[in-house]
Coordinates of C-alpha atoms (C1' of nucleotides) in Angstrom, one line a residue:
Chain A
M20 CA 12.9 0.9 19.2
P21 CA 16.0 2.7 18.9
E22 CA 19.0 3.6 20.8
L23 CA 22.2 4.6 19.0
P24 CA 23.1 1.2 17.6
E25 CA 19.6 0.6 16.1
V26 CA 19.6 4.1 14.6
E27 CA 23.0 3.6 13.2
T28 CA 21.9 0.2 11.8
V29 CA 18.9 1.9 10.1
K30 CA 21.1 4.6 8.8
Q31 CA 23.4 2.1 7.2
A32 CA 20.6 0.3 5.6
I33 CA 18.9 3.3 4.0
T34 CA 22.1 4.9 2.8
P35 CA 22.6 2.8 -0.4
V36 CA 18.9 3.2 -1.1
L37 CA 18.8 7.0 -0.8
A38 CA 22.2 8.5 -1.3
G39 CA 22.4 10.4 -4.6
Q40 CA 18.8 9.5 -5.5
R41 CA 16.0 11.8 -6.4
I42 CA 12.7 11.5 -4.4
S43 CA 10.0 10.5 -6.8
H44 CA 7.0 10.0 -4.5
V45 CA 6.2 11.1 -1.0
R46 CA 3.3 9.8 1.2
V47 CA 2.4 11.6 4.4
T48 CA -0.7 10.4 6.2
R49 CA -0.6 12.5 9.4
K50 CA -0.2 16.2 10.1
D51 CA 1.8 15.3 13.3
L52 CA 3.7 12.7 15.1
R53 CA 5.0 13.9 18.4
W54 CA 4.9 17.5 17.1
P55 CA 3.3 19.0 14.0
L56 CA 5.2 18.0 10.8
P57 CA 6.4 20.8 8.5
E58 CA 3.5 22.2 6.4
N59 CA 3.2 20.6 2.9
L60 CA 6.1 18.3 3.7
A61 CA 5.3 16.0 0.7
D62 CA 5.5 19.0 -1.7
K63 CA 8.7 20.2 -0.2
L64 CA 10.4 16.9 -0.6
Q65 CA 9.1 15.9 -4.0
G66 CA 11.8 15.9 -6.7
R67 CA 14.7 16.7 -4.3
I68 CA 17.9 14.8 -4.5
C69 CA 19.1 13.1 -1.3
D70 CA 22.7 13.3 -0.2
T71 CA 24.4 10.7 2.1
P72 CA 22.4 10.1 5.3
Y73 CA 24.3 10.5 8.6
R74 CA 23.5 10.0 12.3
R75 CA 23.7 12.3 15.3
A76 CA 22.7 10.8 18.6
K77 CA 19.5 9.0 17.9
Y78 CA 18.6 11.1 15.0
I79 CA 18.9 10.3 11.3
L80 CA 19.7 13.2 9.1
I81 CA 19.4 13.2 5.4
P82 CA 20.9 16.3 3.6
L83 CA 18.9 17.4 0.6
E84 CA 19.8 19.3 -2.5
G85 CA 19.0 22.9 -1.6
E86 CA 20.7 23.4 1.7
Q87 CA 18.1 21.7 3.8
T88 CA 18.2 18.5 5.9
L89 CA 15.5 16.0 6.6
L90 CA 15.5 14.9 10.3
L91 CA 14.0 11.5 11.3
H92 CA 13.5 10.5 14.9
L93 CA 12.1 7.1 15.6
G94 CA 11.0 7.8 19.2
M95 CA 10.2 4.7 21.2
S96 CA 8.4 2.6 18.7
G97 CA 9.5 3.8 15.3
A98 CA 11.0 1.6 12.6
I99 CA 12.0 2.0 9.0
R100 CA 11.3 -0.6 6.4
L101 CA 12.7 -0.9 2.8
Y102 CA 10.9 -2.2 -0.2
D103 CA 12.0 -2.8 -3.8
S104 CA 8.6 -1.6 -5.0
Q105 CA 5.6 0.2 -3.6
P106 CA 4.3 -1.9 -0.7
E107 CA 0.9 -2.2 0.9
F108 CA 0.9 0.4 3.6
G109 CA 0.0 -0.4 7.2
K110 CA -2.0 1.7 9.6
H111 CA 1.1 3.1 11.3
D112 CA 3.1 3.8 8.1
H113 CA 2.9 7.6 8.6
F114 CA 5.7 8.7 6.2
S115 CA 7.1 7.1 3.1
I116 CA 9.3 8.1 0.2
A117 CA 10.2 6.5 -3.0
V118 CA 13.2 7.2 -5.2
E119 CA 13.6 6.9 -8.9
T120 CA 15.0 3.3 -8.7
G121 CA 11.4 2.4 -7.5
K122 CA 12.5 1.6 -4.0
W123 CA 10.4 2.7 -1.0
C124 CA 11.5 3.7 2.4
V125 CA 8.7 3.5 5.0
F126 CA 8.6 5.1 8.4
S127 CA 6.3 3.3 10.8
D128 CA 5.6 4.4 14.4
P129 CA 2.7 3.1 16.4
R130 CA 3.2 5.2 19.4
R131 CA 3.9 8.3 17.4
F132 CA 6.7 9.5 19.8
G133 CA 8.9 10.0 16.7
H134 CA 9.3 13.1 14.7
I135 CA 10.1 14.3 11.3
D136 CA 11.4 17.8 10.5
L137 CA 12.9 19.7 7.6
I138 CA 15.6 22.1 8.7
A139 CA 17.7 24.7 6.9
N140 CA 21.3 23.6 7.1
H141 CA 22.4 26.9 8.7
Q142 CA 19.9 26.3 11.5
L143 CA 20.8 22.7 12.2
N144 CA 23.1 23.5 15.1
A145 CA 20.5 25.7 16.7
H146 CA 17.7 23.2 16.3
K147 CA 15.7 22.4 19.4
L148 CA 16.5 18.7 19.2
L149 CA 20.1 19.0 18.3
S150 CA 21.5 22.0 20.0
H151 CA 21.9 20.6 23.5
L152 CA 23.4 17.2 22.6
G153 CA 26.7 16.2 24.1
P154 CA 29.5 14.5 22.2
E155 CA 29.1 11.2 20.4
P156 CA 30.2 8.1 22.4
F157 CA 33.0 7.5 19.9
S158 CA 34.2 11.2 19.8
N159 CA 37.8 12.0 20.6
H160 CA 36.3 14.3 23.2
L161 CA 35.6 11.4 25.5
S162 CA 38.4 10.6 27.9
P163 CA 38.2 9.4 31.5
G164 CA 39.5 12.7 32.7
W165 CA 36.9 14.6 30.7
L166 CA 34.1 12.3 32.1
V167 CA 35.3 12.8 35.7
K168 CA 35.2 16.5 35.2
Q169 CA 31.7 16.4 33.7
L170 CA 30.4 14.4 36.6
T171 CA 31.9 16.7 39.2
G172 CA 29.1 18.3 41.2
R173 CA 26.4 16.1 39.8
K174 CA 24.2 15.0 42.6
T175 CA 22.4 12.4 40.6
T176 CA 23.3 8.8 40.0
I177 CA 25.6 7.6 37.2
K178 CA 22.6 5.9 35.6
A179 CA 20.6 9.1 35.3
A180 CA 23.7 11.0 34.2
L181 CA 24.4 8.6 31.3
M182 CA 20.8 8.8 30.2
D183 CA 21.1 12.6 29.9
Q184 CA 21.8 13.3 26.2
R185 CA 23.6 16.5 27.2
L186 CA 26.4 14.4 28.7
I187 CA 26.9 11.8 26.0
A188 CA 24.5 11.7 23.1
G189 CA 22.8 8.5 22.0
L190 CA 22.8 6.2 25.0
G191 CA 19.4 4.8 26.2
N192 CA 18.2 2.6 28.9
I193 CA 19.4 -0.7 27.6
Y194 CA 22.9 0.2 26.7
V195 CA 23.4 2.3 29.9
C196 CA 22.5 -0.8 31.9
E197 CA 24.8 -3.0 29.8
A198 CA 27.7 -0.6 29.9
L199 CA 27.5 -0.2 33.7
F200 CA 27.5 -4.0 34.0
K201 CA 30.5 -4.3 31.8
A202 CA 32.4 -1.6 33.7
G203 CA 31.4 -3.1 37.1
I204 CA 29.7 0.1 38.3
S205 CA 26.4 0.1 40.2
P206 CA 23.7 2.2 38.6
R207 CA 23.1 3.6 42.1
S208 CA 26.6 5.1 42.3
L209 CA 26.5 8.8 42.6
A210 CA 27.9 10.5 39.5
H211 CA 30.3 12.7 41.5
N212 CA 31.8 9.6 43.1
I213 CA 33.0 8.2 39.8
G214 CA 36.7 8.7 39.9
Q215 CA 39.5 8.2 37.3
K216 CA 39.7 4.5 37.9
R217 CA 36.0 3.8 37.2
A218 CA 35.9 6.3 34.4
E219 CA 38.7 4.4 32.8
R220 CA 36.5 1.3 32.7
L221 CA 33.3 3.1 31.9
I222 CA 34.3 4.8 28.6
P223 CA 35.7 1.7 26.9
A224 CA 32.7 -0.3 28.2
I225 CA 30.3 2.1 26.6
Q226 CA 32.2 2.0 23.3
D227 CA 32.6 -1.7 23.3
I228 CA 28.9 -2.4 24.0
L229 CA 27.8 0.0 21.3
S230 CA 30.2 -1.2 18.7
K231 CA 29.2 -4.8 19.3
A232 CA 25.5 -3.9 19.1
I233 CA 26.1 -2.1 15.9
A234 CA 28.0 -5.0 14.5
S235 CA 25.3 -7.5 15.4
G236 CA 22.5 -5.3 14.3
G237 CA 24.2 -5.1 10.9
T238 CA 24.5 -8.9 10.7
S239 CA 20.9 -9.5 11.4
L240 CA 20.0 -6.7 9.1
R241 CA 21.5 -8.2 6.0
D242 CA 19.0 -11.0 6.0
H243 CA 16.2 -8.6 6.6
V244 CA 16.6 -5.9 4.0
Q245 CA 14.7 -7.8 1.5
P246 CA 11.5 -6.8 -0.2
G247 CA 8.9 -6.5 2.6
G248 CA 11.6 -7.2 5.1
E249 CA 11.9 -5.2 8.3
I250 CA 14.8 -3.2 9.6
G251 CA 14.5 -3.5 13.3
Y252 CA 16.1 -4.3 16.5
F253 CA 17.3 -7.7 17.5
V254 CA 17.8 -8.5 21.1
Q255 CA 21.0 -10.4 21.7
Q256 CA 23.8 -10.8 24.1
L257 CA 22.2 -8.7 26.8
N258 CA 23.9 -9.6 30.1
V259 CA 21.5 -7.7 32.5
Y260 CA 18.8 -5.8 30.6
G261 CA 15.5 -7.7 31.0
R262 CA 17.1 -10.4 33.0
A263 CA 15.7 -9.7 36.5
G264 CA 15.8 -12.8 38.7
Q265 CA 18.1 -14.7 36.3
A266 CA 21.7 -15.6 37.1
C267 CA 24.5 -13.2 36.5
V268 CA 26.7 -14.5 33.6
D269 CA 29.8 -13.9 35.7
C270 CA 28.9 -14.8 39.3
E271 CA 25.4 -16.4 39.1
T272 CA 24.0 -13.8 41.6
K273 CA 20.4 -13.0 40.7
I274 CA 20.1 -9.9 38.5
Q275 CA 18.1 -7.1 40.3
M276 CA 15.7 -4.7 38.8
I277 CA 15.1 -1.3 40.4
T278 CA 13.4 1.9 39.2
Q279 CA 15.5 5.0 38.9
T280 CA 14.0 8.3 37.7
G281 CA 11.1 6.4 36.3
R282 CA 13.1 3.9 34.3
S283 CA 14.0 0.3 35.0
S284 CA 17.6 -0.4 35.8
F285 CA 19.0 -4.0 35.8
F286 CA 22.3 -4.9 37.5
C287 CA 24.2 -7.5 39.3
P288 CA 24.5 -6.5 43.0
H289 CA 27.7 -8.6 43.3
C290 CA 29.6 -7.5 40.2
Q291 CA 28.6 -3.9 40.2
R292 CA 29.7 -1.6 43.0
Chain B
dC12 C1' 21.2 26.2 38.2
dT13 C1' 20.1 20.8 38.6
dT14 C1' 17.0 17.1 39.0
dT15 C1' 12.6 14.7 38.9
dC16 C1' 8.1 14.0 37.3
dG17 C1' 4.2 14.0 34.1
dT18 C1' 3.1 13.5 29.6
dC19 C1' 2.4 12.3 24.7
dC20 C1' 0.4 7.3 22.2
dT21 C1' -0.5 2.3 21.0
dG22 C1' 0.2 -2.5 21.6
dA23 C1' 1.9 -6.6 24.0
dC24 C1' 1.7 -9.0 27.8
dT25 C1' 0.1 -10.6 32.7
dG26 C1' -3.1 -12.0 36.0
dC27 C1' -7.7 -12.5 37.6
Chain C
dT18 C1' -11.8 -15.7 26.3
dG19 C1' -12.3 -11.2 28.1
dC20 C1' -10.9 -7.4 30.3
dA21 C1' -8.4 -4.3 33.4
dG22 C1' -4.0 -3.1 34.6
dT23 C1' 1.0 -2.6 33.7
dC24 C1' 4.8 -1.7 31.1
dA25 C1' 7.8 -0.3 27.0
dG26 C1' 14.1 1.1 24.0
dG27 C1' 12.5 8.9 24.2
dA28 C1' 12.7 13.4 25.6
dC29 C1' 10.4 17.8 26.3
dG30 C1' 8.8 21.2 29.5
dA31 C1' 6.9 22.2 34.0
dA32 C1' 7.7 22.0 38.7
dA33 C1' 10.4 21.4 42.8

DNA sequence: CTTTCGTCCTGACTGC
DNA sequence: TGCAGTCAGGACGAAA
């Protein structure tokens, strides 16, 4: 259920469990999720020491001793749960690892749009899922001038442009809707019509929405990283997403829902121009 | 080249 | 209560 803040939250939760720890058990119950998993994945991971996990876009990357990195992608419905000891596995718990402390890290994904891969470090930058990604939303790369330049000549809407991982990596439908609301920009605005003024609102809006979501994700998480507890996503403080027909928090105009490139967009037709 | 559309899959929810 | 239909936070690859 993951956009960048949820993935970041999961990464933060698994870090103290995995960093510096040797993998003692691996359980793989499918040969594929969205794509075929690496052959003999369990054997390849068994006994390896994990380095500190990090995040790129919506991917969790766990460097392993031996110049390889484990990539986890949660897709649409993926979640990771942590346990203090071996749990009872559920039907969608496709991939689990234990470390020598006895703790288990369980990857669950009902829709199986997620993916797991094991990548040689020198091939990371060329990997199919990573090579095309744009800068992180908090990268120094992002400036209003940079954004305006990137949007020049784009004939699509700002909504579709922000959903494109090649422009800025890690945004998804919810936070694009929320950032556009915060910036007062209609999702229907054409990308090439976003000038310096609106770009100067949009970039801080994106960063503000994401950092607040990460902070609140972290808060809810602390209570939930208990034995059997779930690391997941907690809806809160959404101003437009999922609020079609309800009053705008600023002007009380009814929030509208439209479909753009196959995805729902929520916005306030009065506040967002 | 850029952009949109179909697709992978299960489960939760709505309305008849 | 049952069942068909709809929708979902992602992202590739084909097609336009």
